[in-house]
XYZ file of C-alpha atoms in Angstrom:
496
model
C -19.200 113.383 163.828
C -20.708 116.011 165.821
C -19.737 117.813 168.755
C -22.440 116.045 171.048
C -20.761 113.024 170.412
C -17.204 113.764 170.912
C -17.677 114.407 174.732
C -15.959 112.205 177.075
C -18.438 111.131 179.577
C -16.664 108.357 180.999
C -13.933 110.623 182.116
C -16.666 112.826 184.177
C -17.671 109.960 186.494
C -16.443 110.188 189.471
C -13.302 108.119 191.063
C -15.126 105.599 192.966
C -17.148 104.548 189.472
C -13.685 104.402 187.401
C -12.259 102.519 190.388
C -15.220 99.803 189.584
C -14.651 99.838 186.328
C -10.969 99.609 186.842
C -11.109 96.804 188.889
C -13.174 94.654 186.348
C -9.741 94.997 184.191
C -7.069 92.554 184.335
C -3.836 94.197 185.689
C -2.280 95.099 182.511
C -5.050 96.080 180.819
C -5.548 98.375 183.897
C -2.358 99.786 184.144
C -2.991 100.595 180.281
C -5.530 103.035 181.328
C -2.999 105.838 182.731
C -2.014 106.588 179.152
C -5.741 107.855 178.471
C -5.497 110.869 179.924
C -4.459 112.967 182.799
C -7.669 112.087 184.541
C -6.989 108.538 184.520
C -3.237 108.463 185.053
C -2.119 105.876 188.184
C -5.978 105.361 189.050
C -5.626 102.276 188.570
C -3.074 102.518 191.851
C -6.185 103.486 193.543
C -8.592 100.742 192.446
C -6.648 97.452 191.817
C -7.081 95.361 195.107
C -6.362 92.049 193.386
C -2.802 92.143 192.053
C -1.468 89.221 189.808
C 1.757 88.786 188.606
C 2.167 86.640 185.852
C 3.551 86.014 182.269
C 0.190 87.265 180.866
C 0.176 90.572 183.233
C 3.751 91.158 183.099
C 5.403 90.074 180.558
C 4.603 92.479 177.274
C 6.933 90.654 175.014
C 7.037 87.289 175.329
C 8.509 86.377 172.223
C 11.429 88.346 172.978
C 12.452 85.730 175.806
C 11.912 82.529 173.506
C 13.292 79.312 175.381
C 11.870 76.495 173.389
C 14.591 73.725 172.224
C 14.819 75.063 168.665
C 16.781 77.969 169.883
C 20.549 77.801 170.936
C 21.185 76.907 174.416
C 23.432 80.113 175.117
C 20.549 82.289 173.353
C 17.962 80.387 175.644
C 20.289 81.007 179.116
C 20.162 84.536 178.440
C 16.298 84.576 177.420
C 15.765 83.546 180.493
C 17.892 85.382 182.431
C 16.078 88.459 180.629
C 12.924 87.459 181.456
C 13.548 87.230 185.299
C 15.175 90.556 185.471
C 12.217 91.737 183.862
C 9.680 90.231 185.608
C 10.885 91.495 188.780
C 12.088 95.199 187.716
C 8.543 95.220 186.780
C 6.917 94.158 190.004
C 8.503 96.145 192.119
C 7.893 99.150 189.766
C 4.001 98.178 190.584
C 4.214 98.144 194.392
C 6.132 100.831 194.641
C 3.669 102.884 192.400
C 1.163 101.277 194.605
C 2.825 102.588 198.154
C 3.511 106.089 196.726
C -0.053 106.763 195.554
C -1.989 105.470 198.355
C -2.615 106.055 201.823
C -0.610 104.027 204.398
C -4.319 101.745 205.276
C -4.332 100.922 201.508
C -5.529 97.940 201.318
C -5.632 94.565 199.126
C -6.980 91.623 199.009
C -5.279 89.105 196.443
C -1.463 88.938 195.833
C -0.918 86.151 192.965
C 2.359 85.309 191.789
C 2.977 82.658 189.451
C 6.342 82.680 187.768
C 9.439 80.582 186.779
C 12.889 81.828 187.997
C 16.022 81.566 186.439
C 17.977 81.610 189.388
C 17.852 81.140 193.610
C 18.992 84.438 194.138
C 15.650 86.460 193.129
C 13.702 84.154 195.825
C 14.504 86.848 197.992
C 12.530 89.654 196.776
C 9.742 86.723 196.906
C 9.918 88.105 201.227
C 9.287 91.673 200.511
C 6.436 91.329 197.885
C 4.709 89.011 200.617
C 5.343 91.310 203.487
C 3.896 94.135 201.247
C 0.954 92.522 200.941
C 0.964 91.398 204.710
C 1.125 94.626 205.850
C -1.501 95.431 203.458
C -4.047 92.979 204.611
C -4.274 90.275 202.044
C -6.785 87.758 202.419
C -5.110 86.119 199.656
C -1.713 84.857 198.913
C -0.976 82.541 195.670
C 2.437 81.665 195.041
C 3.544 79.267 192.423
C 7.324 80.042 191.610
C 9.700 77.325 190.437
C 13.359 77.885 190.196
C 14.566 76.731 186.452
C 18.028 76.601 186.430
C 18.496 76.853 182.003
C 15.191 74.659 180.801
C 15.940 71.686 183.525
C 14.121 71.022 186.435
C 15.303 71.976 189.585
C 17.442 70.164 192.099
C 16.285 69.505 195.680
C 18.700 71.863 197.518
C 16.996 74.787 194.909
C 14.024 74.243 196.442
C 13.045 77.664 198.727
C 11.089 77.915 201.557
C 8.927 80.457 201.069
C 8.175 82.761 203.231
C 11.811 82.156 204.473
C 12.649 83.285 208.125
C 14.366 86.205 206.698
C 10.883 88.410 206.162
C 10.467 88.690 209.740
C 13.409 91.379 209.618
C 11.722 92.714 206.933
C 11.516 96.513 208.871
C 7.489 98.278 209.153
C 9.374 101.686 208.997
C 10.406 100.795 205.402
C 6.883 100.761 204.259
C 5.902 97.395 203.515
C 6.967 94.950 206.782
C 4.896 93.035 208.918
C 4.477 93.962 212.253
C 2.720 92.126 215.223
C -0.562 92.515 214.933
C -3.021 89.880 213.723
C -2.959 88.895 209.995
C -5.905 88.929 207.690
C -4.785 86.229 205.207
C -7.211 83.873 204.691
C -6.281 81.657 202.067
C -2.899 80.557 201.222
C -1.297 78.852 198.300
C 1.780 77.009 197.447
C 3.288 75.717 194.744
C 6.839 74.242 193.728
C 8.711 75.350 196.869
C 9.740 73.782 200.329
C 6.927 73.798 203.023
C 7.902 76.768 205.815
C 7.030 75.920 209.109
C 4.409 78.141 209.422
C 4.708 77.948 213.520
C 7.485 80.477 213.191
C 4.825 83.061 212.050
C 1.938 81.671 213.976
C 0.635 85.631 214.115
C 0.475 85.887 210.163
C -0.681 82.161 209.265
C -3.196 81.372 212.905
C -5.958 82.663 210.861
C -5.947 80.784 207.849
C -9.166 78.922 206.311
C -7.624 77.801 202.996
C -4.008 75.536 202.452
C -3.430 74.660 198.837
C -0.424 72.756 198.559
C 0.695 72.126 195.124
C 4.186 70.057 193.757
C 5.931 70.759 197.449
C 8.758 69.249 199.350
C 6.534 68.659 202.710
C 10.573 67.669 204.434
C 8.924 65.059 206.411
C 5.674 63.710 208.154
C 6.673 65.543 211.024
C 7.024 68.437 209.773
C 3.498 68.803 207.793
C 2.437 67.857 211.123
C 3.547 71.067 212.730
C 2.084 72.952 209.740
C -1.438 71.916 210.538
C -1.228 71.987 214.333
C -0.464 75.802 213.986
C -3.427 76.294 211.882
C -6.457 75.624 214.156
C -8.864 77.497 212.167
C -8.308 75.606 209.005
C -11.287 74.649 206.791
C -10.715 73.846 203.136
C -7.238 71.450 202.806
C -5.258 70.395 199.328
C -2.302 68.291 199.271
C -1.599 67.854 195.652
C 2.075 65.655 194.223
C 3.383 66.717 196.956
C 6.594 64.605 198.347
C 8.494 63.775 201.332
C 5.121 62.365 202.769
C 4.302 58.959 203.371
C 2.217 59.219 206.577
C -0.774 62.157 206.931
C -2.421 61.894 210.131
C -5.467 64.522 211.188
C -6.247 63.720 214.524
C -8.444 65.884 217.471
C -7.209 68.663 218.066
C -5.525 68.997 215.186
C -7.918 71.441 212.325
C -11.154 71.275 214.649
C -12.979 73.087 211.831
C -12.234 71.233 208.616
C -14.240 70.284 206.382
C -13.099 69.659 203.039
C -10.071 67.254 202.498
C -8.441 66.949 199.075
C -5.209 64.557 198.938
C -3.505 63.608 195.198
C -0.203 62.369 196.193
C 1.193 58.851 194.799
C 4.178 58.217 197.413
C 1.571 58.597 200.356
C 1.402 55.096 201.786
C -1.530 55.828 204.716
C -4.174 58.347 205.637
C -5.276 58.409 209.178
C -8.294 60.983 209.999
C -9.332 60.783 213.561
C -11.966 63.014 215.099
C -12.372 65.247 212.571
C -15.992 65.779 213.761
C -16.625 69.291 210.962
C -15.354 66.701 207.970
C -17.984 67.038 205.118
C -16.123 65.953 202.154
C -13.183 64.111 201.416
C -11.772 63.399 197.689
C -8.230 61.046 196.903
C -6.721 60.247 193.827
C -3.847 58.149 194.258
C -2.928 54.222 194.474
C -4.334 51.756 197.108
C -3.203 52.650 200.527
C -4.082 52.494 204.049
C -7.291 54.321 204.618
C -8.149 54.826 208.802
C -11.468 57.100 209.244
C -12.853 57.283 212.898
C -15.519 59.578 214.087
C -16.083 61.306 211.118
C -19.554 61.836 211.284
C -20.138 64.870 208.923
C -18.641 63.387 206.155
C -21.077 62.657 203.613
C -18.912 62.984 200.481
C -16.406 61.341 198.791
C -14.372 60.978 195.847
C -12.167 58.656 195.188
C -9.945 57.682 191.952
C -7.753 54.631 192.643
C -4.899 53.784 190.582
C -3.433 50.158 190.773
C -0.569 48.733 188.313
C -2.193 45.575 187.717
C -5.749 45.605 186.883
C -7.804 49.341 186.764
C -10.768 46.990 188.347
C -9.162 46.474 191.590
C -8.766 50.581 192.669
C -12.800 50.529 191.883
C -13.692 47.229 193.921
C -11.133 48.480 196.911
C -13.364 51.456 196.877
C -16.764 49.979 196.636
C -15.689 47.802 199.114
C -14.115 49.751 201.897
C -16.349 52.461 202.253
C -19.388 50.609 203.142
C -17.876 49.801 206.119
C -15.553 52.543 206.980
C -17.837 55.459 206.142
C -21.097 53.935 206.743
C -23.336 57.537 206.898
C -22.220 58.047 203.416
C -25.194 60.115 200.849
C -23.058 61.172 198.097
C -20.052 59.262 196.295
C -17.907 60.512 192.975
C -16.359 57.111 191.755
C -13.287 57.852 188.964
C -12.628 55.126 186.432
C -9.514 54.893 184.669
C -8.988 54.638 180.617
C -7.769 51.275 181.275
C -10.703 50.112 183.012
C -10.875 46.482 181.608
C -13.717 45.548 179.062
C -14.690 42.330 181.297
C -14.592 44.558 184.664
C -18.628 43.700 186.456
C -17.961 43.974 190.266
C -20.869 41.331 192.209
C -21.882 41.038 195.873
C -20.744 44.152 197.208
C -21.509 45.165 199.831
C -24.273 47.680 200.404
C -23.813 51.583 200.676
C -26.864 51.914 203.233
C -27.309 55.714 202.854
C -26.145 56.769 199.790
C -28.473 58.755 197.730
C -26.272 60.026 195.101
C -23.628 58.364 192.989
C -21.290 59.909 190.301
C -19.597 57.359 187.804
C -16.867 59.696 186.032
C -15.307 57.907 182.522
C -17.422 55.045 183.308
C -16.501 53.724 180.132
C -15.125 53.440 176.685
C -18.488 52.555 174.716
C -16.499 51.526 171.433
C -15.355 48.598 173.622
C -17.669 47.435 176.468
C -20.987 47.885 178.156
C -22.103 50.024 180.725
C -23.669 46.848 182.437
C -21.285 47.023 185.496
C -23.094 49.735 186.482
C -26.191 47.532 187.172
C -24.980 45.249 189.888
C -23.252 48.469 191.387
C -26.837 49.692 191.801
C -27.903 46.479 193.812
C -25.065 47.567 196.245
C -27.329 51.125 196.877
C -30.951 50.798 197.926
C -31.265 54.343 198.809
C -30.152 55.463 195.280
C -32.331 58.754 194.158
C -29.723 60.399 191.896
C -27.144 58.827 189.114
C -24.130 60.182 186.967
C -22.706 58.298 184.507
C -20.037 60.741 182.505
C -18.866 58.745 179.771
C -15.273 59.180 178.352
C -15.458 60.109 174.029
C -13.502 57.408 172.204
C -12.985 58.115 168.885
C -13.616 55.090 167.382
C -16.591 53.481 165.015
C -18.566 51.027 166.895
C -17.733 47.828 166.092
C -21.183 45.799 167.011
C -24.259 47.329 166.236
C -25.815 44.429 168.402
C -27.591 44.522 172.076
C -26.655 42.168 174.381
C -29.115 40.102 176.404
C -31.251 42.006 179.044
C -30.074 40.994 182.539
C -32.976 40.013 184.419
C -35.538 42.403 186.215
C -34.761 43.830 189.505
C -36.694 46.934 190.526
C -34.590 50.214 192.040
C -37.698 51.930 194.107
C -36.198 55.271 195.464
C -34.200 56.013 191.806
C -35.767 59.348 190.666
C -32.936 61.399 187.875
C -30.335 59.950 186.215
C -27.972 62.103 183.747
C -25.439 60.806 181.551
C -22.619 62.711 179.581
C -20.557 62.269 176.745
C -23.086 60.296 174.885
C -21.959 59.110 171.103
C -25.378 57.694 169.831
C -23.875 54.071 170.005
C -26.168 51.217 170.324
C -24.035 50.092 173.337
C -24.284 52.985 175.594
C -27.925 52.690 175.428
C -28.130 49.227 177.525
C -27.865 50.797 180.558
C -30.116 53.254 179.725
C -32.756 50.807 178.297
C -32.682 48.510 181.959
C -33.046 51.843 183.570
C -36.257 52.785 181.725
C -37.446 49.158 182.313
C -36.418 49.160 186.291
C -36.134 52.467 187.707
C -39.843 52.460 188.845
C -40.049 55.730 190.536
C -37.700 57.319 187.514
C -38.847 61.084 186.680
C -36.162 62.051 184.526
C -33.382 60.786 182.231
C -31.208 63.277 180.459
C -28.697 62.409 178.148
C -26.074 65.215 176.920
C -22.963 64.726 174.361
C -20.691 66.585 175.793
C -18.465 65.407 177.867
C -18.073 66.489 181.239
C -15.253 66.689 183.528
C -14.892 66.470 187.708
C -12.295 69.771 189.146
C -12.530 69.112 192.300
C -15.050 70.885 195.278
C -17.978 70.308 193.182
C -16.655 71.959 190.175
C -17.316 70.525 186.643
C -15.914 71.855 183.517
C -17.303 70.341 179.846
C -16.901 70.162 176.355
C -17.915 70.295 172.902
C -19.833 66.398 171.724
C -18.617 64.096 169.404
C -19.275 65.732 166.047
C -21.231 62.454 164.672
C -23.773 63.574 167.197
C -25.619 66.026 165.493
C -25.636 63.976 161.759
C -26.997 60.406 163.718
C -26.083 59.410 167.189
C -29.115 61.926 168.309
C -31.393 60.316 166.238
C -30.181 56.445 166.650
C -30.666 57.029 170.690
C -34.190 58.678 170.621
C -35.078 55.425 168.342
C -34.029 53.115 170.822
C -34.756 54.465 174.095
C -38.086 56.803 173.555
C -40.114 53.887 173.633
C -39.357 52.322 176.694
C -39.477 55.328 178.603
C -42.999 55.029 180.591
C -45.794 57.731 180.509
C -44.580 59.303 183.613
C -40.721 59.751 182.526
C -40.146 63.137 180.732
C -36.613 62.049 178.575
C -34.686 64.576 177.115
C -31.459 64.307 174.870
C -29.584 67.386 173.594
């Protein structure tokens, strides 16, 4: 190796590169980088403005704190035990490293901390850690901590409220408390703790955009209540198996700016949303409840996945059957099926969506036991129809029929232009739908058909993944058999 080549060039770029580069790095991997050199020891203090705490970033030996069930339950208390000293000798090692190497307007914009305690008492270096980033300007606060008390869940009265009252005395002169001034945090989420009133620090929360609520004790109605009156500037809203809620009610003037609603909460018995006039988009998952929209007129968008103990069906028909009526201006619907949709399940005289120009069937089916067929009298119900989904769910089962039931008669869709469908197989089932489609769709331009499955998040966000592997060896070659020639000369098809 020559000389030329044994220069370090990286090391010779100056601070506000390595800072870059540095902040590309997850935290541990960039607090790995002081033992490089001289040049790059504590950078990383200087560059990191995203911290995360976490089992991953913290954590170096996880084996060494082992608590599954094949180890001894007096081995496994003091695993655990271990592993929450640890975890928080280690964080406070960071911030302080952090304060001591930066100047007092240091500033960051992310504090994530996502960790299972072994005990109640630690909660309360939870305060400090969030005033140090309060002070610091977050824009970002994630906090997911659950208090384990030896590999059981936690009671109710171990429940925390976090930030508790007690970080108000939290003293400025000691380097990391909050004082008066207005808060930059931007975005706040919660997870496995008791809701705080946030009205008690209306200067820190006033300004927040972003509430994810995650596996809380909301205390009562009243209480979430007070929450969102104290956070007029609210846009984006997630209330997810939550508890200690039965009644959510979003009336004017209550969040004058939201405009995406997300609510997955089973106990919830009725949703009230009253002159919400920003409302774009609104997505439940949950049983059959009381649904009460009123001058909503911005939302456009909605997802809904309806449980009901009985029959799968009836969550579908409740849905294709309320909204009609209750949000008439609708363009874009996300409908979620259950598994247990049943195989004789074909909804008729709905009643018509008037403006809805884009419809999303997720696990619209198991195509080793039924047809798609429902899906044709669902497009009577939508006139206006120029885009359609249908995500199928992978069964892993051989077909059992390799025949094609009878065509349902001719009825022309005249504004349908794309339709995609996931999670294709290659059985001779799944291509019924597509075949009356070809044969209907009279303004169709392009049908896509993809095996791999693909999966709703939430906000617009799909995830996938890999096809069924009997794809590749037939089901591509059985589908482009049956359905290439019915496609018309002016319908480009493609199948991956």
């Amino acid at each position: 190796m020559d000389q030329e080549s044994q220069v370090d060039r990286i090391s010779h770029l100056p601070d506000g590169i390595l800072g870059t580069i540095i902040s590309l790095l997850t935290m541990r991997e960039a607090v790995r980088t002081s033992v490089l050199s001289t040049r790059w020891r504590n950078l990383w203090t200087k560059s990191l403005t995203n911290l995360v705490f976490d089992d991953d970033n913290v954590l170096l030996l996880k084996r060494e704190y082992s608590d599954g069930f094949d180890v001894p339950y007096s081995q496994r208390k003091g695993n655990l035990w271990r592993k929450t000293t640890d975890f928080v000798t280690s964080v406070n090692q960071c911030l302080l490293m952090l304060k001591l190497n930066n100047h007092p307007n240091y500033k960051i914009k992310k504090l994530k901390i996502h960790f299972f305690f072994n005990s109640k008492k630690y909660c309360s270096r939870l305060d400090y850690w969030f005033a140090f980033a309060i002070a610091r300007g977050a824009e970002e606060l994630d906090h997911s901590v659950l208090v384990i008390k030896y590999c059981r869940s936690p009671d109710e009265d171990e429940l925390s409220a976090f930030p508790s009252e007690d970080v108000l005395l939290i003293s400025p002169a000691a380097g990391h408390g909050i004082s008066a001034r207005e808060s930059s945090l931007k975005c706040l989420r919660l997870g496995h703790n008791r809701l705080p009133d946030l009205r008690t620090y209306d200067f820190i929360f006033k300004g927040l955009k972003t509430l994810d609520l995650d596996n809380l004790d909301m205390v009562s109605d009243e209480h979430l209540h007070n929450v969102l009156y104290s956070c007029s500037f609210l846009e984006w809203l997630s209330i997810r198996d939550c508890y200690n809620l039965s009644n959510l009610s979003i009336e004017y003037p209550f969040c004058p700016h939201l405009r995406y609603l997300n609510i997955n909460c089973r106990r919830l018995r009725v949703i009230e949303v009253n002159g919400v006039f920003s409302l774009e988009k609104f997505e439940y998952s949950g049983t059959i409840i009381s649904f009460k929209f009123s001058n909503v007129p911005k939302l456009k968008t909605v997802f809904t996945r309806i449980f009901h103990s009985r029959k799968d069906g009836l969550g579908i028909i409740w849905s294709l059957t309320e909204l009609p009526t209750m949000v008439p201006q609708l363009e874009t619907l996300l409908l979620g099926c259950t598994r247990f949709l049943e195989a004789e399940f074909n909804p008729e005289n709905l009643p018509t969506f008037v403006n809805l120009k884009h419809l999303t069937v997720l696990e619209s089916g198991s195509v080793y036991k039924r047809s798609l067929m429902w899906i044709v009298n669902l497009l009577k119900a939508c006139p206006l129809l120029e885009r359609l989904e249908l995500h199928q769910r992978i069964d892993n089962y051989k077909e059992v029929s390799e025949e094609v039931n009878h065509r349902p008669p001719k009825c022309p869709h005249e504004n349908l232009k794309e339709v995609l469908v996931s999670g294709a197989c290659g059985y001779v089932r799944e291509t019924e739908i597509e075949i009356y489609l070809l044969n209907n769709a009279v303004e169709l331009k392009k049908l896509t058909i993809d095996p791999r499955p693909r999966v709703y998040s939430g906000d617009g966000t799909w995830g996938s993944s890999e096809a069924i592997a009997s794809w590749a060896t037939e089901g591509r070659d059985r589908v482009s058999q049956l359905i290439l020639g019915e496609a018309g000369p002016n319908v480009e098809v493609f199948i991956l």
